[in-house]
Short mmCIF file of C-alpha atoms in Angstrom, two decimals:
data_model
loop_
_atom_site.label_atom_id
_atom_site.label_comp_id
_atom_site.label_asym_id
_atom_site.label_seq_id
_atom_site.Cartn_x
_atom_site.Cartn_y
_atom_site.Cartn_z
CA UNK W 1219 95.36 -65.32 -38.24
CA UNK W 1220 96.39 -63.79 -34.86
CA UNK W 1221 99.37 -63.87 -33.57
CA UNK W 1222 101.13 -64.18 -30.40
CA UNK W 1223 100.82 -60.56 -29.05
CA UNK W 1224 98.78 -60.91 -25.62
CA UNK W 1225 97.41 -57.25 -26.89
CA UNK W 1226 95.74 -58.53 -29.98
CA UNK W 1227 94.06 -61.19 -28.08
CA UNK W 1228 92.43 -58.68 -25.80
CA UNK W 1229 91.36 -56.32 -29.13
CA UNK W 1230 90.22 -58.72 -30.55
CA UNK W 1231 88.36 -60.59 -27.87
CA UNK W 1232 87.21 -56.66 -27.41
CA UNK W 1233 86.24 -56.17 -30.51
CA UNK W 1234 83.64 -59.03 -30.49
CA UNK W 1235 81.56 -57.40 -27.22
CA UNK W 1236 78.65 -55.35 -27.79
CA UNK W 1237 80.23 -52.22 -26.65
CA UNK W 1238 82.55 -51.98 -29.31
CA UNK W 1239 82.85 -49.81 -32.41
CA UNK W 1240 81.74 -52.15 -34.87
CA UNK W 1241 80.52 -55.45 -33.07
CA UNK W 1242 80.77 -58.57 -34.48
CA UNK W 1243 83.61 -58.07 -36.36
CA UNK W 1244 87.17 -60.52 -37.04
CA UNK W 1245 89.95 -58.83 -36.03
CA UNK W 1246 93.31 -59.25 -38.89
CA UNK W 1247 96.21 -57.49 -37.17
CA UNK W 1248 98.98 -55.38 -38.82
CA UNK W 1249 102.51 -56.74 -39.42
CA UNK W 1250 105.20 -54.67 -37.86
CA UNK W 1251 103.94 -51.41 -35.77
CA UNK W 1252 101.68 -53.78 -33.67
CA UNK W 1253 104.29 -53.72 -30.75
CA UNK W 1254 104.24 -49.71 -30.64
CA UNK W 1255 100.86 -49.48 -30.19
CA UNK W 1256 100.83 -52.67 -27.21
CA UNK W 1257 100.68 -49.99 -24.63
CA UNK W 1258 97.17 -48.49 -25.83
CA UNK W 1259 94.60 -50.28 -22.63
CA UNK W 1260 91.82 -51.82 -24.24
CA UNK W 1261 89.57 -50.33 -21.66
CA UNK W 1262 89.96 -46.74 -24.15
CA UNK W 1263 88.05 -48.22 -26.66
CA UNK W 1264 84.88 -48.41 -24.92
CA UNK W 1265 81.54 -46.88 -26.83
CA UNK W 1266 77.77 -47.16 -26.53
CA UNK W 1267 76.40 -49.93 -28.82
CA UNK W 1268 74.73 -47.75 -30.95
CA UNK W 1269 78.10 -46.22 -32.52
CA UNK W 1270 78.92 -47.22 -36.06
CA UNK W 1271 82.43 -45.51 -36.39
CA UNK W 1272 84.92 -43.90 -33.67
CA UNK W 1273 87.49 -40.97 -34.42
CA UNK W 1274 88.85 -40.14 -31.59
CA UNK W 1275 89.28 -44.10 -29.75
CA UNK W 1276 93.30 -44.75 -29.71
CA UNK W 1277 92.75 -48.00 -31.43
CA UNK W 1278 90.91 -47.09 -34.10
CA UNK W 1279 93.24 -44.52 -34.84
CA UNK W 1280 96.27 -45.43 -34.67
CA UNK W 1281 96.31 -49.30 -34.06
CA UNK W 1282 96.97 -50.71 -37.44
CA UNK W 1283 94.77 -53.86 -37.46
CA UNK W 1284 91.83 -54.41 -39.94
CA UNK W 1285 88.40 -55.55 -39.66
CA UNK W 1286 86.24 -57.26 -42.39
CA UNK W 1287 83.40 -59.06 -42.24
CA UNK W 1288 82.27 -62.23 -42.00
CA UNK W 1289 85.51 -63.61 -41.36
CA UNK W 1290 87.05 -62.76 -44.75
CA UNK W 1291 89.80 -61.10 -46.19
CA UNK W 1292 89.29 -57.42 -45.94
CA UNK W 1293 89.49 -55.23 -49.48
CA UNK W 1294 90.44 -52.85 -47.47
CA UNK W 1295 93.05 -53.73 -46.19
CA UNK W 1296 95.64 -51.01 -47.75
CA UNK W 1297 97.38 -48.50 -45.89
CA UNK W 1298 96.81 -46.05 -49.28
CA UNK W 1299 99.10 -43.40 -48.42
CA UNK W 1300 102.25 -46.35 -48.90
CA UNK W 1301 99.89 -48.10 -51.96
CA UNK W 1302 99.37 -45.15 -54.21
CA UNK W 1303 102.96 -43.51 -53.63
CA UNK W 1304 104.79 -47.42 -54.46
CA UNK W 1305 102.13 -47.65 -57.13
CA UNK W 1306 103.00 -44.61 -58.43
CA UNK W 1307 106.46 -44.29 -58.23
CA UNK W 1308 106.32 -47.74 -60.36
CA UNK W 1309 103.77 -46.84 -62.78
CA UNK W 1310 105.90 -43.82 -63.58
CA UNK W 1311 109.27 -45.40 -63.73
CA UNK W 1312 107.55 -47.77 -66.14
CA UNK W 1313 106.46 -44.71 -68.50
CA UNK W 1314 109.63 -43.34 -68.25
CA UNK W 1315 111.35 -46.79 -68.89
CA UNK W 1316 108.76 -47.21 -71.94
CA UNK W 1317 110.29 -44.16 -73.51
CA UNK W 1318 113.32 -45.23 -74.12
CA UNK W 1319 112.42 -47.81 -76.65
CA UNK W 1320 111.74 -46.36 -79.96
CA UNK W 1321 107.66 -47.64 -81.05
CA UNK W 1322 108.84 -50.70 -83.08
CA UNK W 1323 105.43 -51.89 -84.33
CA UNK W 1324 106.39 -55.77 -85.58
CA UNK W 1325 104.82 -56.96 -88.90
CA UNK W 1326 102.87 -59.32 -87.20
CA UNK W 1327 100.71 -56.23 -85.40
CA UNK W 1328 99.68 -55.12 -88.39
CA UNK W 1329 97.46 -58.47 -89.24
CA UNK W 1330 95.56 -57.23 -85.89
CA UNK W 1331 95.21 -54.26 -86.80
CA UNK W 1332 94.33 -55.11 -90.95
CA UNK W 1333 91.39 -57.03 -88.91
CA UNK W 1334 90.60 -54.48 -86.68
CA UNK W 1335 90.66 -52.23 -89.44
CA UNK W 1336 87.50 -54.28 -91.83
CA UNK W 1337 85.69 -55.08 -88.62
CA UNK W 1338 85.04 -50.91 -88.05
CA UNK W 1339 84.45 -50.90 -91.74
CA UNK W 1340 81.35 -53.25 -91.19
CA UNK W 1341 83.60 -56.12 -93.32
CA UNK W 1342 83.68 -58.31 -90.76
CA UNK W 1343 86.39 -60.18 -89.19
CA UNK W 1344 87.84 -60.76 -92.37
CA UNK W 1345 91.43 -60.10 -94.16
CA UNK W 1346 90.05 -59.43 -97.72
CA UNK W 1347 86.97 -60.09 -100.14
CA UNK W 1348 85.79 -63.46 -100.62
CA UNK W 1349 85.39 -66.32 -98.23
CA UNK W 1350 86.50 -65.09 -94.80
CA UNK W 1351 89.51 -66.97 -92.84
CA UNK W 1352 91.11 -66.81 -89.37
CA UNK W 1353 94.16 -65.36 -90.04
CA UNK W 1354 95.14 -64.18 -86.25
CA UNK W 1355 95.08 -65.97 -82.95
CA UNK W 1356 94.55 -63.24 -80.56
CA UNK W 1357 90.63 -61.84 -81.05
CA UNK W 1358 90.50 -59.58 -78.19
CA UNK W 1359 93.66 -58.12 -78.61
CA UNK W 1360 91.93 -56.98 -82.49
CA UNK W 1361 88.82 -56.05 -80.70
CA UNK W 1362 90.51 -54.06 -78.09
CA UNK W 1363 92.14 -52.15 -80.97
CA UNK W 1364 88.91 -51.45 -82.54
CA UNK W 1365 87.06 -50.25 -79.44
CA UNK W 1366 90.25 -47.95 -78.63
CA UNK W 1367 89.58 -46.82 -82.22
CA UNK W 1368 86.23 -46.32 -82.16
CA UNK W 1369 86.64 -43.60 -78.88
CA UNK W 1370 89.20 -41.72 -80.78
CA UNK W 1371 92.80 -42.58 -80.90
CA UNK W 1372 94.78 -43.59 -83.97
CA UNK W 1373 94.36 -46.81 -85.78
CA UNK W 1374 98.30 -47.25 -85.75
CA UNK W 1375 98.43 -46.38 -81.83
CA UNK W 1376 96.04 -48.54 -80.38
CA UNK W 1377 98.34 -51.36 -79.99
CA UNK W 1378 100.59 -49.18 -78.24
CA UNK W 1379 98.39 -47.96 -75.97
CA UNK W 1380 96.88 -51.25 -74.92
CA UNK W 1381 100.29 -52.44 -74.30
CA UNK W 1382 101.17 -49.39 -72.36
CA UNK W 1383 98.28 -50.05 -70.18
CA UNK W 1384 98.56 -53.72 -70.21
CA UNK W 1385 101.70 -52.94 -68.58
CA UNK W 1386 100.43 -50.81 -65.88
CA UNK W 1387 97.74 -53.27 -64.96
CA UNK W 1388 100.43 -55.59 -64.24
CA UNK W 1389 101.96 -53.52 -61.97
CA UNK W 1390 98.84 -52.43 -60.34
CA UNK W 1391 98.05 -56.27 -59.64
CA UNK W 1392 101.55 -56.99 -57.82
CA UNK W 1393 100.94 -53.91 -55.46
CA UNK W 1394 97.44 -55.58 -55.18
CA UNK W 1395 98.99 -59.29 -54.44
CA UNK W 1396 100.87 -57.61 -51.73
CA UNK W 1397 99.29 -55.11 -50.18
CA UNK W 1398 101.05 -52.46 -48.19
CA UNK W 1399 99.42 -52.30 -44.67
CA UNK W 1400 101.86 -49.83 -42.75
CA UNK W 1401 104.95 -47.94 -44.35
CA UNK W 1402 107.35 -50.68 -43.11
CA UNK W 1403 105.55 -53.21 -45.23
CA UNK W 1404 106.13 -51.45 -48.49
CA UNK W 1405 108.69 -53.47 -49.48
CA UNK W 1406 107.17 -56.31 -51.10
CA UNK W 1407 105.25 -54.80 -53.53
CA UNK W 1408 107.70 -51.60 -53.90
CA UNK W 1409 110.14 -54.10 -55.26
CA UNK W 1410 107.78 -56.36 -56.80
CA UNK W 1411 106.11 -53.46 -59.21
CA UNK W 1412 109.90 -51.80 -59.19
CA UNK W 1413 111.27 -55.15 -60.83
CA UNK W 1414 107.95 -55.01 -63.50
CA UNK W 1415 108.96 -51.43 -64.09
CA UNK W 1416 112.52 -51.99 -64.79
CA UNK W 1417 112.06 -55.16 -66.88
CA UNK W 1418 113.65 -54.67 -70.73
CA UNK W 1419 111.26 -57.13 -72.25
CA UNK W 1420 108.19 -55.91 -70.51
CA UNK W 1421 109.27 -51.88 -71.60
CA UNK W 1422 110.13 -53.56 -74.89
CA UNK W 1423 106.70 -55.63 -75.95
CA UNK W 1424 104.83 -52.63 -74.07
CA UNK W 1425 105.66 -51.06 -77.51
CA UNK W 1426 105.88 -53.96 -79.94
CA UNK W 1427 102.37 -54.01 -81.14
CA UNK W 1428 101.55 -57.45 -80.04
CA UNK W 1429 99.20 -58.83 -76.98
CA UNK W 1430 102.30 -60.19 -74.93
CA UNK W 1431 101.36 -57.36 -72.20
CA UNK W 1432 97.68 -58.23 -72.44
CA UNK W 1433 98.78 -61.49 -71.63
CA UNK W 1434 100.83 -60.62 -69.27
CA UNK W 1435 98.44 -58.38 -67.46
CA UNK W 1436 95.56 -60.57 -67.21
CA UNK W 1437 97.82 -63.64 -66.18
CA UNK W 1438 99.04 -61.64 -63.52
CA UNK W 1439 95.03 -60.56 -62.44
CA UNK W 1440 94.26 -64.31 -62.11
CA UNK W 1441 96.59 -65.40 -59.94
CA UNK W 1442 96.29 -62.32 -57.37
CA UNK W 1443 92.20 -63.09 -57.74
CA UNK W 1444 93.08 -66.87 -57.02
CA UNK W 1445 95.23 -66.11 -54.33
CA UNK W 1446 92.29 -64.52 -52.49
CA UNK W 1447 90.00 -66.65 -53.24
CA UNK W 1448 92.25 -69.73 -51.66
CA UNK W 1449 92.87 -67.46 -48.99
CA UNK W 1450 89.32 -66.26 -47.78
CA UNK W 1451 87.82 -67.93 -44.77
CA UNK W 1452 84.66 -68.58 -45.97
CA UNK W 1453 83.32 -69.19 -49.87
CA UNK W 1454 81.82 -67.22 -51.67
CA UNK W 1455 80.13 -68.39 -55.38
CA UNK W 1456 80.55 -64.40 -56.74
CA UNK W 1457 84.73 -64.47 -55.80
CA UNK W 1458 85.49 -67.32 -57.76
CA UNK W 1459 83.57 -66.23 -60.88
CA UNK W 1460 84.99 -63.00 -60.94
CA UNK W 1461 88.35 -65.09 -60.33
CA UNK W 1462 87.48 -66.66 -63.33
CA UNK W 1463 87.18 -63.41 -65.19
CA UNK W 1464 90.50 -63.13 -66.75
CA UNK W 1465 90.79 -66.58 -67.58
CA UNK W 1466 88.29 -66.34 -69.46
CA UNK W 1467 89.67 -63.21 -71.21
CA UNK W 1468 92.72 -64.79 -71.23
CA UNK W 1469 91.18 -67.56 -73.18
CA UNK W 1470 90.46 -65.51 -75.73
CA UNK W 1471 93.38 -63.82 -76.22
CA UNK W 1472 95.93 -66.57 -77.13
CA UNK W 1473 94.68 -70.17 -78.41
CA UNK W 1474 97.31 -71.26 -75.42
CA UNK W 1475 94.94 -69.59 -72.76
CA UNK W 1476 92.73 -72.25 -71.49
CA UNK W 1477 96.01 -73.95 -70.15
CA UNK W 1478 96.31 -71.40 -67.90
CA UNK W 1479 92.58 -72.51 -66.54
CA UNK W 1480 93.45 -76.10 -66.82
CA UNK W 1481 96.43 -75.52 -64.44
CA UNK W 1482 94.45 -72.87 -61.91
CA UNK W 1483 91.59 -75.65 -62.19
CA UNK W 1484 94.03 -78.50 -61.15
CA UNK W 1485 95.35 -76.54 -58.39
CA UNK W 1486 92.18 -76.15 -56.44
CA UNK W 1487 91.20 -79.47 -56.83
CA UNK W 1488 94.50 -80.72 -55.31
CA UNK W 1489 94.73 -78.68 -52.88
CA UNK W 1490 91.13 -78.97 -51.38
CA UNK W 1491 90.09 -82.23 -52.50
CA UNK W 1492 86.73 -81.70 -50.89
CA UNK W 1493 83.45 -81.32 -52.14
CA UNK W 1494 83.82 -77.28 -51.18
CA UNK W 1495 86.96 -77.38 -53.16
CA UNK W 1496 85.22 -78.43 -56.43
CA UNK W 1497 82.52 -76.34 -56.44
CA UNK W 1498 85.51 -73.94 -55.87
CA UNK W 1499 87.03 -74.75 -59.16
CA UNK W 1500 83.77 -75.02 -60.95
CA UNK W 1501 82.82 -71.79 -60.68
CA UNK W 1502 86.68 -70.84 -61.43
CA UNK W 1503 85.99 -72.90 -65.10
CA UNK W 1504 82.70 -71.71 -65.88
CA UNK W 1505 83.41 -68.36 -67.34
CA UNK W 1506 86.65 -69.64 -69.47
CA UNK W 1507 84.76 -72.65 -70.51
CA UNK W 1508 82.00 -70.49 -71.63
CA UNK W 1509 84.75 -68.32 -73.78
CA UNK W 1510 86.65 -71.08 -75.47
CA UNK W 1511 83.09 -72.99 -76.52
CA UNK W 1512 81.53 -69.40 -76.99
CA UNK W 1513 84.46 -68.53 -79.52
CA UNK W 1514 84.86 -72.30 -81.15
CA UNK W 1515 81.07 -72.08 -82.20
CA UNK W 1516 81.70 -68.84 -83.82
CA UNK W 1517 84.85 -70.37 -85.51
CA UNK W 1518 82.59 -73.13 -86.86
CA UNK W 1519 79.84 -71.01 -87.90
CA UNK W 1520 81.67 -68.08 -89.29
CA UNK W 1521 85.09 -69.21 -90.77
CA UNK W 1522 83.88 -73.34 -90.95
CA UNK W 1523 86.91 -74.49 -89.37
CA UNK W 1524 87.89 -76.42 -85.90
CA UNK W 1525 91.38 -74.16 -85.65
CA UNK W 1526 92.58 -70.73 -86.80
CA UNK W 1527 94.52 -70.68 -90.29
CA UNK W 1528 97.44 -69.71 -87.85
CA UNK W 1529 97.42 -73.03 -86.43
CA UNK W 1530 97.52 -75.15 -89.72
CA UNK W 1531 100.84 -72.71 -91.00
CA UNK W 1532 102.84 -72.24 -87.90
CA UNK W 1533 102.50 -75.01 -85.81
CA UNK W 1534 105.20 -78.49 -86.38
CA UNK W 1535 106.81 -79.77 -83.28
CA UNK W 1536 110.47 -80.79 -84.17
CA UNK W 1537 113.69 -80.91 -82.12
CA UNK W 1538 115.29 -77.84 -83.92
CA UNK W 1539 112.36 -75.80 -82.56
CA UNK W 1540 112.06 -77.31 -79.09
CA UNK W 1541 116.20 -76.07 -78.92
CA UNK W 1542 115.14 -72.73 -80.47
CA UNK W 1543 112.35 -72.50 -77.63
CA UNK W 1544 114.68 -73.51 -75.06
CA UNK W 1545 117.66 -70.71 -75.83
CA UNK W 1546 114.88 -68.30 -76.16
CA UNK W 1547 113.34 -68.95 -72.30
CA UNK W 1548 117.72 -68.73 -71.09
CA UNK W 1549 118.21 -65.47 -73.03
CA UNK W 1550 114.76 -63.72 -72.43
CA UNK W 1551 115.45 -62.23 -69.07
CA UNK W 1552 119.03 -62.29 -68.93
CA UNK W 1553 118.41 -58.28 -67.72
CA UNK W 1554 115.72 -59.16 -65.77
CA UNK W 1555 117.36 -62.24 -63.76
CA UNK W 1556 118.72 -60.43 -60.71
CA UNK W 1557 115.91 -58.12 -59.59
CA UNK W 1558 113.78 -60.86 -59.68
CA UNK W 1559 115.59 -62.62 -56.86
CA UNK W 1560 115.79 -58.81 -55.17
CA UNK W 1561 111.80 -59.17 -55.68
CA UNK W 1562 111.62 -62.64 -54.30
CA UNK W 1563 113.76 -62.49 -51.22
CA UNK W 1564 111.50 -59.07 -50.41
CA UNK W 1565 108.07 -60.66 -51.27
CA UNK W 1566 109.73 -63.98 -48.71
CA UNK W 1567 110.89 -61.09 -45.96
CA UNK W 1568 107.26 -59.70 -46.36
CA UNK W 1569 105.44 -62.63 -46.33
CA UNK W 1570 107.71 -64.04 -42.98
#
């Protein structure tokens, strides 16, 4: 929304006439170099109807405001010089952070990759001979390893690779959630995707062999995706199903995924409570819904159980391992702790 600045009322009420640049357009107004620029007449950016860009108008230049159409939030909207240097200084501080920790593939990563390894071999999704059973809980973390297989790379390296890159998606998707729009707004996700890249545990599971990255990483997708979606101006049916995207992927990565939906779900329907708002969250279901019955059928039809083998040996809710659960959520960030409120108070002074 505009702001108070008499300047960007004129632009914008400009910007609307047929002799602008690109008539009819809404006008979304940079955050902190919008005072240099006040001085710039709006009488300079005057050009025959016809025109479909201007490089040489003042405002289009050098005014940082963005235009999108149809009133909603505009893609666009990067300054890219300040996005791929923050993105880039983070991705490779997170490479360089990864190296430090020896590749400790855990025994667990090697069940993925067992499966991984009889699915290339035409066996199937299978552990052994004989009747097949669901002896993992993360299916596209296997296939991912197979498909990174099949173009090439190592058997043994796929998991770290698709944690490496799991990691860098994550990053890429906090630059994305807070998008730099001039130099001076660089902040937010400079310390956002600085406190990703400096993070022990994410460096550390990067490398572990399991699909806590993954996780992670598509997590982190849904919620920026959401955010826009909440925040658009007008609906669109095609930005909530691609919102719904990694849910859905998410789904069928751990058996824990569709709470992730159920929550995002919830959400819209509070928030809106009108009949826009639940067609909203429809659409946002449709895609994980279609994953978690998608992958239960095959689960009937292929292993003839309701749950994963996993589930029946691991799973027994006692006190001993709700305590166990609790010391492990106090002591799993204890070197993380601090830049996260350095990345909060930024994304808050960004945000303001």
């Amino acid at each position: 929304p505009l702001e108070n600045v008499d300047i960007f009322r004129r632009v914008s009420h400009y910007l609307r006439s047929p002799n602008a640049c690109v008539p009819p357009l809404t006008v979304y107004p940079g955050f902190r170099e919008r005072a240099r620029f006040a001085s710039v007449g709006v009488e300079r950016h005057r050009l025959s109807s016809s025109a479909k860009t201007c490089n040489r108008c003042p405002l289009c230049q050098k005014l940082p405001i963005v235009v999108a159409h149809n009133g909603s939030r505009a893609r666009g909207a990067h300054f890219w010089p300040a996005t791929l240097l923050v993105g880039g200084i983070a991705i490779a501080t997170l490479l360089l952070h990864v190296r430090r920790y020896p590749p400790l593939t855990y025994d667990d990563a090697f069940i993925s990759l067992r499966y991984a390894q009889r699915f290339l071999e035409g066996q199937g999704l299978s552990w052994t001979e004989g009747a097949p059973v669901e002896g993992y809980s993360n299916l596209l973390w296997i296939l991912g390893c197979a498909f990174l297989n099949m173009l090439g790379v190592e058997l043994l390296e796929t998991p770290l690779w698709l944690g490496v890159m799991s990691a860098v998606a994550i990053v890429a998707a906090i630059v994305r959630a807070f998008p730099p729009q001039t130099w001076s707004d660089s902040l937010p996700a400079f310390a956002g995707s600085m406190f990703i890249a400096l993070s022990g545990p994410i460096a550390l599971w990067a490398t572990a062999g399991l699909e806590g990255c993954l996780v992670g990483a598509l997590l982190a997708w849904s919620l920026v995706l959401l955010m826009e979606l909440v925040e658009a101006r007008e609906f669109h049916t095609r930005d909530a199903i691609v919102a719904g995207i990694p849910l859905a992927l998410l789904c069928l990565t751990r058996p824990d995924g569709p709470l992730f939906t159920a929550v995002a779900v919830a959400f819209l329907l509070l928030r809106g409570g009108s009949r826009d708002a639940r067609v909203r969250a429809l659409w946002v279901g449709a895609l994980p819904s279609m994953a978690v019955v998608g992958q239960l059928a095959f689960r009937l039809s292929y292993y003839g159980d309701w749950t994963p083998n996993t589930a029946r040996a691991k799973v027994a809710l006692s006190t001993a391992r709700i305590a166990e659960g609790a010391s492990c959520v106090a002591s799993a960030g204890a070197s993380s702790y601090v830049g996260a409120g350095g990345a909060l108070a930024a994304a808050r002074g960004g945000g303001a």
